[in-house]
Protein backbone atom coordinates (compact mmCIF):
# COMPACT_ATOMS: atom_id res chain seq x y z
CA MET A 1 0.00 0.00 0.00
CA ARG A 2 1.31 3.46 -0.96
CA ASP A 3 0.34 6.62 0.90
CA ILE A 4 -0.35 9.88 -0.93
CA ASP A 5 -1.12 12.91 1.21
CA VAL A 6 -3.85 15.32 0.15
CA SER A 7 -1.44 18.26 0.40
CA GLU A 8 0.47 16.92 -2.62
CA ILE A 9 -2.75 16.43 -4.56
CA ILE A 10 -3.98 19.95 -3.78
CA SER A 11 -0.75 21.51 -5.03
CA ILE A 12 -0.69 19.44 -8.23
CA VAL A 13 -4.36 20.11 -9.03
CA SER A 14 -3.84 23.85 -8.52
CA ASP A 15 -0.96 23.86 -11.00
CA MET A 16 -2.93 21.73 -13.47
CA CYS A 17 -5.82 24.20 -13.50
CA ILE A 18 -3.49 27.07 -14.33
CA ASP A 19 -1.30 25.23 -16.85
CA ALA A 20 -4.23 23.74 -18.78
CA ASN A 21 -5.78 27.19 -19.22
CA LEU A 22 -2.58 28.90 -20.29
CA ARG A 23 -1.01 26.42 -22.68
CA LEU A 24 -2.37 23.93 -25.19
CA SER A 25 -0.68 20.60 -25.80
CA ASP A 26 2.09 20.42 -28.39
CA GLU A 27 -0.05 18.10 -30.49
CA THR A 28 -2.92 20.60 -30.61
CA VAL A 29 -0.55 23.42 -31.59
CA LYS A 30 0.91 21.27 -34.39
CA CYS A 31 -2.59 20.35 -35.57
CA ILE A 32 -3.57 24.01 -35.95
CA SER A 33 -0.33 24.77 -37.77
CA ALA A 34 -0.89 21.87 -40.17
CA ALA A 35 -4.45 23.04 -40.80
CA LYS A 36 -3.15 26.48 -41.77
CA GLU A 37 -0.78 24.95 -44.32
CA SER A 38 -3.62 23.07 -46.00
CA GLU A 39 -6.05 26.02 -46.15
CA ASP A 40 -6.80 27.75 -49.43
CA ALA A 41 -9.15 30.48 -48.20
CA PRO A 42 -7.20 33.65 -47.26
CA LEU A 43 -9.64 34.56 -44.47
CA ALA A 44 -9.37 31.08 -42.97
CA VAL A 45 -5.57 31.35 -42.99
CA GLU A 46 -5.78 34.77 -41.32
CA ILE A 47 -8.01 33.41 -38.55
CA LEU A 48 -5.72 30.43 -37.95
CA ASN A 49 -2.79 32.86 -37.76
CA GLN A 50 -4.70 34.80 -35.10
CA LEU A 51 -5.28 31.60 -33.14
CA GLU A 52 -1.55 30.89 -33.22
CA ASP A 53 -0.79 34.45 -32.11
CA ASN A 54 -3.28 34.11 -29.27
CA MET A 55 -1.66 30.86 -28.09
CA LYS A 56 1.78 32.45 -28.19
CA ILE A 57 0.68 35.49 -26.18
CA ALA A 58 -1.11 33.31 -23.63
CA ASN A 59 2.00 31.17 -23.13
CA GLU A 60 4.47 34.05 -22.97
CA ASP A 61 2.39 36.46 -20.87
CA ARG A 62 0.83 33.77 -18.66
CA ILE A 63 -2.76 34.71 -19.42
CA PRO A 64 -5.67 32.40 -20.34
CA ILE A 65 -5.96 31.21 -23.93
CA CYS A 66 -9.72 31.86 -23.71
CA GLN A 67 -11.70 34.12 -21.37
CA ASP A 68 -14.01 31.19 -20.59
CA THR A 69 -11.70 29.17 -18.36
CA GLY A 70 -14.35 26.52 -18.08
CA MET A 71 -15.82 24.19 -15.51
CA ALA A 72 -13.12 21.89 -14.16
CA VAL A 73 -13.78 18.29 -15.19
CA PHE A 74 -11.50 15.54 -13.85
CA PHE A 75 -10.96 11.92 -14.82
CA VAL A 76 -9.30 10.16 -11.90
CA GLU A 77 -7.66 6.74 -12.11
CA LEU A 78 -7.05 5.63 -8.54
CA GLY A 79 -4.76 2.66 -8.06
CA GLN A 80 -6.27 0.13 -5.69
CA GLU A 81 -3.01 0.03 -3.76
CA VAL A 82 -3.09 3.79 -3.06
CA HIS A 83 -4.10 5.11 0.34
CA ILE A 84 -5.12 8.79 0.44
CA THR A 85 -4.02 10.34 3.75
CA GLY A 86 -4.85 13.59 5.47
CA GLY A 87 -8.36 13.97 4.13
CA SER A 88 -10.75 13.21 1.30
CA LEU A 89 -9.59 12.88 -2.32
CA THR A 90 -12.69 14.71 -3.57
CA ASP A 91 -12.13 17.54 -1.10
CA ALA A 92 -8.46 17.73 -2.13
CA ILE A 93 -9.34 18.06 -5.82
CA ASN A 94 -11.87 20.78 -5.09
CA GLU A 95 -9.40 22.64 -2.88
CA GLY A 96 -6.84 22.45 -5.69
CA VAL A 97 -9.40 23.88 -8.12
CA ARG A 98 -10.25 26.63 -5.64
CA ARG A 99 -6.60 27.63 -5.26
CA GLY A 100 -5.76 27.28 -8.95
CA TYR A 101 -8.63 29.41 -10.17
CA THR A 102 -8.03 32.01 -7.47
CA ASP A 103 -4.23 32.20 -7.57
CA GLY A 104 -4.19 31.96 -11.38
CA TYR A 105 -6.75 34.76 -11.77
CA LEU A 106 -8.93 32.45 -13.86
CA ARG A 107 -12.58 33.29 -14.44
CA LYS A 108 -14.95 31.71 -11.93
CA SER A 109 -17.90 30.41 -13.92
CA VAL A 110 -19.64 27.92 -11.62
CA VAL A 111 -23.00 28.54 -9.96
CA GLY A 112 -23.90 26.43 -6.94
CA ASP A 113 -27.50 25.82 -7.91
CA PRO A 114 -28.62 25.51 -11.55
CA LEU A 115 -31.79 27.56 -10.92
CA ILE A 116 -30.85 30.03 -8.18
CA ARG A 117 -27.58 30.65 -10.07
CA GLU A 118 -25.42 32.23 -7.38
CA ASN A 119 -21.72 32.10 -8.30
CA THR A 120 -19.59 30.00 -5.95
CA LYS A 121 -16.76 32.51 -6.53
CA ASP A 122 -13.99 29.86 -6.70
CA ASN A 123 -15.09 27.65 -9.64
CA THR A 124 -15.96 24.72 -7.38
CA PRO A 125 -17.32 22.14 -7.26
CA ALA A 126 -15.45 20.31 -9.97
CA ILE A 127 -17.00 17.41 -11.88
CA ILE A 128 -15.03 14.28 -10.99
CA HIS A 129 -15.19 10.85 -12.63
CA TYR A 130 -13.49 8.03 -10.71
CA ASP A 131 -12.12 4.72 -11.95
CA ILE A 132 -10.44 2.19 -9.65
CA VAL A 133 -7.49 0.58 -11.47
CA PRO A 134 -4.69 -1.84 -10.56
CA GLY A 135 -1.44 -0.47 -9.17
CA ASP A 136 -0.10 2.13 -6.74
CA LYS A 137 -0.40 5.26 -8.89
CA LEU A 138 -2.90 8.10 -8.99
CA LYS A 139 -3.56 9.61 -12.43
CA LEU A 140 -5.36 12.94 -12.67
CA THR A 141 -6.62 14.33 -15.97
CA ILE A 142 -8.26 17.74 -16.18
CA THR A 143 -10.26 19.16 -19.05
CA PRO A 144 -11.55 22.67 -18.28
CA LYS A 145 -14.75 22.83 -20.35
CA GLY A 146 -16.10 26.10 -21.67
CA PHE A 147 -19.82 26.24 -22.32
CA GLY A 148 -19.98 28.00 -25.67
CA SER A 149 -19.14 24.67 -27.28
CA GLU A 150 -20.60 22.54 -24.45
CA ASN A 151 -24.04 23.99 -25.17
CA MET A 152 -23.85 22.69 -28.74
CA SER A 153 -23.42 19.07 -27.60
CA ARG A 154 -26.07 16.42 -27.99
CA LEU A 155 -27.07 12.90 -26.89
CA VAL A 156 -29.29 10.62 -28.96
CA MET A 157 -30.65 7.17 -28.16
CA LEU A 158 -30.52 5.57 -31.60
CA LYS A 159 -32.08 2.25 -32.46
CA PRO A 160 -29.73 -0.62 -33.40
CA ALA A 161 -31.19 -0.57 -36.91
CA ASP A 162 -29.83 2.96 -37.36
CA GLY A 163 -26.35 1.42 -37.39
CA VAL A 164 -23.19 3.19 -38.42
CA GLU A 165 -25.05 5.38 -40.90
CA GLY A 166 -27.17 6.71 -38.07
CA VAL A 167 -24.03 7.45 -36.09
CA LYS A 168 -22.51 9.35 -39.01
CA ARG A 169 -25.72 11.31 -39.51
CA GLU A 170 -25.86 12.46 -35.88
CA VAL A 171 -22.19 13.48 -35.70
CA ILE A 172 -22.34 15.47 -38.94
CA GLU A 173 -25.65 17.07 -37.92
CA ALA A 174 -24.11 18.11 -34.59
CA ALA A 175 -21.25 19.81 -36.43
CA LYS A 176 -23.69 21.58 -38.78
CA ASN A 177 -25.83 22.81 -35.89
CA ALA A 178 -22.81 23.98 -33.94
CA GLY A 179 -21.60 26.13 -36.82
CA PRO A 180 -19.82 29.27 -35.58
CA ASN A 181 -21.34 28.92 -32.09
CA ALA A 182 -18.77 26.30 -31.03
CA CYS A 183 -15.82 28.49 -32.11
CA PRO A 184 -14.48 26.31 -34.94
CA PRO A 185 -12.21 24.69 -35.79
CA PHE A 186 -13.55 22.36 -33.13
CA VAL A 187 -12.77 18.94 -31.73
CA LEU A 188 -15.62 16.46 -31.47
CA GLY A 189 -15.60 13.92 -28.65
CA VAL A 190 -17.95 11.09 -29.57
CA GLY A 191 -19.21 8.34 -27.29
CA ILE A 192 -20.90 5.26 -28.72
CA GLY A 193 -22.44 2.52 -26.58
CA GLY A 194 -22.98 1.99 -22.89
CA ASP A 195 -26.20 3.52 -21.64
CA PHE A 196 -27.71 6.99 -21.19
CA GLU A 197 -25.19 8.34 -18.68
CA LEU A 198 -22.07 6.40 -19.70
CA VAL A 199 -22.19 7.49 -23.34
CA ALA A 200 -21.90 11.14 -22.30
CA LYS A 201 -18.88 10.32 -20.12
CA LEU A 202 -17.28 8.51 -23.06
CA ALA A 203 -17.74 11.58 -25.26
CA LYS A 204 -16.18 13.84 -22.65
CA LYS A 205 -13.26 11.50 -22.09
CA ALA A 206 -12.64 11.36 -25.85
CA LEU A 207 -11.75 15.06 -25.68
CA THR A 208 -8.75 14.25 -23.46
CA ARG A 209 -7.13 12.37 -26.35
CA GLU A 210 -4.68 14.29 -28.47
CA PRO A 211 -5.87 15.40 -31.92
CA GLY A 212 -4.28 13.19 -34.54
CA SER A 213 -4.45 10.10 -32.35
CA HIS A 214 -6.86 7.31 -33.24
CA ASN A 215 -8.96 4.72 -31.49
CA PRO A 216 -7.09 1.37 -31.31
CA LEU A 217 -10.03 -0.44 -32.93
CA PRO A 218 -9.43 -0.31 -36.72
CA HIS A 219 -13.10 0.13 -37.68
CA ILE A 220 -13.49 2.98 -35.18
CA ALA A 221 -10.26 4.63 -36.34
CA ASP A 222 -11.57 4.47 -39.93
CA LEU A 223 -14.84 6.03 -38.77
CA GLU A 224 -12.93 8.88 -37.06
CA LYS A 225 -11.07 9.64 -40.29
CA GLU A 226 -14.21 9.46 -42.44
CA LEU A 227 -16.17 11.76 -40.14
CA LEU A 228 -13.35 14.30 -39.95
CA GLU A 229 -13.21 14.42 -43.75
CA SER A 230 -16.99 14.78 -44.02
CA ILE A 231 -17.15 17.57 -41.44
CA ASN A 232 -14.30 19.47 -43.07
CA SER A 233 -16.16 19.31 -46.37
CA LEU A 234 -19.05 21.29 -44.86
CA GLY A 235 -17.24 24.57 -45.54
CA ILE A 236 -18.00 26.10 -42.12
CA GLY A 237 -14.32 26.83 -41.58
CA PRO A 238 -12.45 28.75 -38.85
CA ALA A 239 -14.77 31.07 -36.90
CA GLY A 240 -17.58 29.91 -39.20
CA LEU A 241 -16.35 32.19 -42.00
CA GLY A 242 -15.56 29.48 -44.55
CA GLY A 243 -12.67 27.18 -45.27
CA LYS A 244 -11.56 23.57 -45.16
CA THR A 245 -10.81 23.47 -41.43
CA THR A 246 -14.10 23.07 -39.60
CA ALA A 247 -12.77 20.40 -37.24
CA LEU A 248 -9.31 19.47 -36.01
CA ALA A 249 -10.26 15.98 -34.86
CA VAL A 250 -13.06 13.51 -34.28
CA ASN A 251 -12.20 11.32 -31.29
CA ILE A 252 -14.45 8.32 -30.63
CA GLU A 253 -14.66 6.15 -27.52
CA THR A 254 -16.89 3.05 -27.38
CA TYR A 255 -18.32 0.64 -24.82
CA ALA A 256 -20.53 -2.44 -24.82
CA THR A 257 -24.27 -1.76 -24.96
CA HIS A 258 -27.67 -3.46 -24.74
CA ILE A 259 -29.08 -5.43 -27.67
CA ALA A 260 -31.96 -2.93 -27.93
CA GLY A 261 -29.91 0.25 -27.95
CA LEU A 262 -27.31 2.35 -29.74
CA PRO A 263 -26.61 5.42 -27.58
CA ILE A 264 -24.46 8.17 -29.08
CA ALA A 265 -23.21 11.41 -27.54
CA ILE A 266 -21.32 14.20 -29.27
CA ASN A 267 -19.44 16.56 -26.96
CA MET A 268 -18.42 19.65 -28.89
CA CYS A 269 -15.21 21.49 -28.02
CA CYS A 270 -13.70 24.60 -29.57
CA HIS A 271 -10.08 24.62 -30.82
CA VAL A 272 -9.06 25.33 -27.20
CA ASP A 273 -9.29 21.63 -26.34
CA ARG A 274 -7.64 22.03 -22.94
CA HIS A 275 -6.46 18.95 -21.11
CA LYS A 276 -3.57 17.91 -18.94
CA SER A 277 -2.62 14.68 -17.15
CA VAL A 278 -0.37 14.08 -14.17
CA VAL A 279 0.60 10.74 -12.64
CA ILE A 280 1.51 10.73 -8.94
């Protein structure tokens, strides 16, 4: 059994909140650069140049890439041989979020009650998904999720007879409906399978994968590539002003499902697909 004290977790989570909001992954930066090289439309190239300038300024001046610094969503893989000491793991993550969003001068966007809508003033509580895994490590993955793109997401309970064509239809329709509202070029996290609540979690988790990576299942990887090509042929383009780069990636995660169902969720994300992982 390995002990991990909550003080270490709080400090790491605080840093993760700040880092994820100030700097995109190298893979995302390369993806945007590659998209610019393939663009023909002058306005699309100009917008992609502006996105690169924005990322550079955010990194150099230590300011957020986007003013919407999101709701903190965590995927936690807790090794079954890990013992959390000094307090609760959930409390530690929320305290880290509180410190990170306060010390990093990040926008606090969370309201404590969805109807009363009073701001909690520290961006807590976070949304935390737990998985118990073998081993003595604790892996934390954060994806701060802004709601301009989140609001364009959708979940559909398809029938099995809808098949892969139904899946394609829903993903492409989600991209069409999102249009400029999801701040394209966007990343689509797609969940297929499971049940009503799991499919949404799959879609969210898909956004923590790097753009350019592919699902290990060959038929799903092929579907990712086909959907990306189809979405980029829509002509929505960067900022919705036309071009070949409507999406940077389509990431799909799947799970077993019931014989009578085919759940699908599409979690939209703008080009600021923020995520960061730390293993303790």
